[in-house]
XYZ file of C-alpha atoms in Angstrom:
290
model
C 10.534 -138.189 1.746
C 7.692 -140.225 2.333
C 6.899 -141.139 -1.417
C 10.039 -142.053 -2.251
C 10.108 -144.642 1.343
C 6.365 -145.413 0.139
C 7.757 -146.647 -3.639
C 10.384 -147.850 -1.764
C 8.328 -151.059 -0.483
C 6.194 -151.246 -3.111
C 8.807 -152.677 -4.975
C 9.843 -154.887 -1.878
C 6.402 -156.559 -1.700
C 6.294 -157.405 -5.106
C 9.212 -159.327 -5.508
C 7.834 -161.213 -2.205
C 4.142 -161.139 -4.805
C 6.636 -162.642 -7.205
C 7.563 -165.509 -4.859
C 4.186 -165.791 -3.897
C 2.354 -166.711 -7.358
C 0.152 -163.215 -5.944
C 0.649 -161.546 -9.584
C -1.909 -160.927 -12.002
C -1.952 -163.574 -14.684
C -3.939 -160.993 -17.109
C -3.910 -157.637 -17.059
C -6.913 -156.127 -15.633
C -8.905 -153.678 -17.187
C -7.801 -150.071 -16.949
C -4.396 -150.886 -17.331
C -3.759 -149.765 -21.057
C -5.162 -146.146 -19.661
C -4.002 -142.972 -18.268
C -4.292 -141.952 -15.685
C -3.193 -138.200 -15.220
C -3.627 -137.924 -11.497
C 0.297 -140.400 -10.984
C 4.076 -139.577 -12.457
C 4.310 -140.317 -16.631
C 7.695 -141.307 -18.044
C 9.175 -139.690 -21.318
C 9.177 -140.236 -25.131
C 11.350 -138.823 -27.089
C 13.171 -140.189 -31.302
C 16.788 -139.795 -30.907
C 19.139 -140.238 -33.962
C 22.374 -142.558 -33.208
C 24.723 -143.416 -36.545
C 24.608 -146.480 -38.362
C 27.961 -148.067 -39.117
C 26.410 -151.119 -40.121
C 23.612 -150.222 -42.494
C 25.348 -146.503 -43.431
C 23.001 -144.048 -42.490
C 21.548 -141.953 -39.484
C 18.643 -143.407 -37.800
C 15.533 -143.866 -35.345
C 14.816 -145.250 -32.021
C 11.730 -144.146 -29.685
C 13.252 -143.992 -25.529
C 10.649 -143.805 -22.716
C 12.618 -142.982 -19.024
C 10.283 -144.017 -16.286
C 8.879 -141.167 -13.612
C 11.598 -139.645 -11.919
C 13.876 -140.495 -13.539
C 17.329 -139.008 -12.762
C 20.905 -138.300 -15.127
C 22.958 -139.395 -12.101
C 20.955 -143.117 -11.346
C 22.550 -145.846 -13.402
C 19.694 -147.655 -14.674
C 19.265 -151.767 -16.942
C 17.631 -150.822 -20.025
C 15.454 -152.699 -22.380
C 15.160 -152.941 -25.734
C 11.805 -153.417 -26.791
C 11.511 -154.804 -30.823
C 8.286 -154.304 -33.226
C 6.691 -156.853 -36.250
C 7.188 -157.017 -39.811
C 4.818 -154.311 -40.267
C 5.796 -151.617 -37.699
C 9.091 -149.793 -37.357
C 10.197 -148.352 -34.426
C 6.389 -146.413 -33.817
C 4.721 -149.358 -34.240
C 4.837 -150.122 -30.167
C 3.736 -146.502 -29.305
C 1.101 -146.513 -31.596
C -0.226 -149.339 -31.526
C 0.143 -150.824 -27.551
C 1.713 -147.678 -25.434
C 3.849 -149.022 -23.334
C 4.099 -145.769 -21.755
C 0.672 -145.624 -20.210
C 1.623 -149.718 -19.215
C 4.652 -148.828 -17.715
C 3.074 -145.983 -16.087
C 0.872 -147.281 -14.736
C 2.855 -150.403 -12.585
C 5.178 -147.823 -12.206
C 2.249 -145.870 -10.101
C 1.337 -149.464 -8.136
C 5.343 -150.118 -7.512
C 5.228 -152.944 -9.451
C 8.240 -151.958 -11.637
C 12.317 -151.833 -11.481
C 12.985 -148.379 -12.757
C 14.506 -148.441 -16.081
C 15.215 -147.416 -19.849
C 13.197 -149.086 -22.337
C 14.461 -148.767 -26.194
C 12.143 -149.161 -29.308
C 14.797 -149.326 -32.572
C 13.430 -149.444 -35.808
C 14.091 -153.599 -36.147
C 14.445 -153.063 -39.884
C 18.205 -152.619 -40.842
C 18.598 -150.507 -44.041
C 18.931 -147.414 -45.545
C 14.887 -146.929 -46.192
C 13.000 -148.618 -43.251
C 9.893 -147.254 -44.153
C 7.163 -150.138 -43.116
C 6.132 -149.261 -47.149
C 5.490 -151.645 -50.135
C 5.987 -154.851 -49.824
C 6.847 -155.655 -46.716
C 7.716 -159.055 -46.723
C 10.248 -158.421 -50.044
C 14.047 -160.275 -49.868
C 15.699 -157.455 -48.554
C 13.054 -156.225 -46.705
C 13.288 -159.139 -44.270
C 16.626 -159.588 -45.130
C 16.886 -156.138 -42.784
C 15.335 -157.896 -39.557
C 18.133 -160.242 -39.258
C 21.093 -157.266 -40.298
C 19.129 -156.049 -37.421
C 21.761 -158.262 -34.860
C 24.644 -155.967 -36.415
C 23.521 -152.358 -36.310
C 21.643 -153.269 -31.858
C 24.615 -154.789 -30.799
C 27.647 -152.566 -32.876
C 25.935 -148.690 -33.389
C 22.509 -148.944 -31.254
C 23.820 -150.089 -27.753
C 27.211 -148.444 -27.513
C 24.925 -145.204 -28.325
C 23.314 -145.596 -25.406
C 25.612 -146.856 -23.425
C 27.485 -143.277 -24.303
C 24.253 -141.507 -24.275
C 22.435 -142.076 -21.061
C 22.937 -143.183 -17.716
C 22.228 -147.172 -17.831
C 24.209 -150.697 -16.280
C 26.708 -152.017 -19.129
C 26.493 -155.877 -18.014
C 24.057 -158.208 -19.377
C 22.937 -158.757 -16.069
C 21.052 -155.539 -17.105
C 19.866 -156.198 -20.965
C 16.583 -157.148 -21.805
C 15.682 -157.633 -25.298
C 12.384 -158.989 -26.073
C 9.365 -158.108 -29.211
C 6.307 -158.943 -30.598
C 6.828 -161.448 -34.089
C 8.853 -160.655 -36.773
C 10.566 -158.947 -33.299
C 9.828 -162.000 -31.309
C 11.341 -163.894 -33.340
C 14.701 -161.069 -33.260
C 14.716 -161.360 -29.552
C 14.878 -164.678 -29.786
C 17.726 -165.144 -32.364
C 19.647 -162.709 -30.773
C 18.699 -163.349 -26.743
C 19.984 -166.273 -26.989
C 22.607 -165.627 -30.254
C 24.421 -163.737 -27.340
C 23.693 -164.236 -23.738
C 27.058 -162.349 -22.967
C 25.282 -159.627 -23.664
C 21.521 -160.424 -22.680
C 20.508 -161.805 -19.465
C 16.716 -161.730 -19.678
C 14.576 -163.197 -23.442
C 11.656 -162.656 -24.353
C 9.449 -163.069 -27.778
C 5.727 -162.389 -27.804
C 3.971 -164.543 -30.675
C 7.432 -165.069 -32.399
C 7.035 -166.041 -36.456
C 8.469 -167.811 -38.604
C 11.864 -165.814 -38.266
C 12.250 -167.592 -35.309
C 15.664 -169.891 -35.914
C 15.254 -174.403 -35.963
C 15.686 -174.784 -31.746
C 18.476 -176.891 -32.320
C 20.160 -173.524 -34.510
C 18.516 -171.202 -31.759
C 20.621 -173.307 -28.957
C 23.436 -175.758 -30.325
C 24.550 -175.710 -26.658
C 21.524 -175.670 -24.067
C 22.991 -175.932 -21.193
C 24.329 -171.939 -22.486
C 20.590 -170.875 -21.637
C 20.741 -172.082 -18.198
C 22.546 -168.472 -17.462
C 19.627 -166.288 -18.717
C 17.588 -164.944 -16.470
C 14.260 -165.680 -17.476
C 13.205 -166.669 -20.836
C 9.845 -165.372 -21.350
C 8.281 -166.936 -24.841
C 3.969 -166.479 -25.161
C 1.523 -166.822 -27.699
C -2.388 -166.042 -27.957
C -3.834 -169.731 -28.346
C -5.527 -168.586 -31.674
C -3.078 -167.811 -33.040
C -1.350 -169.483 -35.962
C 2.113 -169.074 -35.812
C 1.959 -170.726 -31.945
C 4.545 -173.837 -33.907
C 7.022 -171.265 -33.546
C 6.671 -170.485 -29.799
C 5.625 -174.020 -29.031
C 8.662 -176.207 -30.489
C 11.038 -173.179 -28.853
C 9.712 -174.077 -25.596
C 9.449 -178.422 -26.218
C 13.498 -177.722 -26.931
C 13.949 -176.129 -24.088
C 11.725 -178.960 -21.718
C 13.533 -181.915 -23.070
C 16.962 -180.495 -22.361
C 15.448 -178.935 -19.067
C 16.386 -175.801 -19.185
C 14.341 -173.120 -17.452
C 11.747 -171.341 -19.218
C 8.187 -169.583 -19.143
C 5.837 -170.765 -22.064
C 2.540 -168.406 -21.178
C -0.086 -169.446 -23.907
C -2.983 -166.398 -23.378
C -5.984 -166.143 -24.811
C -5.654 -164.224 -28.630
C -4.317 -163.951 -31.397
C -1.650 -162.826 -33.361
C -2.717 -158.742 -31.802
C -1.951 -155.782 -29.656
C -4.186 -157.113 -26.969
C -2.131 -160.121 -26.769
C 0.841 -158.119 -26.507
C 0.072 -155.667 -24.557
C -0.664 -157.971 -22.144
C 2.466 -160.125 -22.736
C 4.289 -156.374 -21.584
C 1.770 -155.688 -18.717
C 3.756 -159.339 -17.105
C 6.907 -159.110 -18.129
C 8.105 -155.677 -17.319
C 7.332 -156.818 -13.553
C 9.349 -159.347 -14.693
C 12.768 -158.139 -14.750
C 15.896 -157.290 -13.295
C 14.736 -158.801 -10.087
C 15.355 -161.997 -7.857
C 12.485 -164.813 -9.634
C 11.689 -168.429 -9.492
C 11.167 -169.327 -13.496
C 9.787 -172.691 -12.498
C 7.561 -170.599 -9.861
C 6.124 -168.159 -12.156
C 5.572 -170.769 -14.628
C 3.441 -173.251 -12.604
C 1.818 -169.815 -11.310
C 0.364 -168.784 -15.025
C -0.227 -172.317 -16.300
C -2.218 -173.022 -12.966
C -5.937 -172.400 -13.886
């Protein structure tokens, strides 16, 4: 009971910290190091039927510490890059460790995280020529797989909230482009959208948001990129378009290139903002301040 009260108080206080602009701009040392003394979430492999692809597909799913089937949770769909699969984040980004550590500090809203394979084709392995036309096209096909197959599977088999305000999508590189394309293309499905170092698959801003005002319905629109990343123009053009159209969003330029050092930092920061009342302009100003 005592621990429960402390955790609840932690969540309330952290909400105040966000509004007071006191959360970290960069993940602190040790944020991605396993701590055996704290409660841990669980990662499992799931398999779902994809009518879009015509086969059984795999994904990973992370349930938070203290997960209870009697409680309904919001969901984050976390996408990988062009050279990865459903295990890329797990192997190189250790999201389970980052999130476990944040939960132990009372900094996260409890959520389920789904890590799918965003290459929606029958042979979805990251082998051979990963830039081949059919493999690149499969990343676009994943939109239908996600909306029509994976999300319904998760909502049927896990205790999750089924409204847009409790669904988030984010990803790195190719998955960042997917997240912006799918998230901004389906604002009736997602209210929280994040693109980390988004790749050239990101649609032109006018295609992403032909009606920019629609994006005002989002709870969070996060765009980030390393200052040494050659793919910066794709993030900047999107942010510039949003700024021109007075659309609230966070554009976070951070130290680094196109790698997991940057993406782990993005996950650390982005996850803390999810499923909370936040002021995007306030957060953005805080991240951009010296």
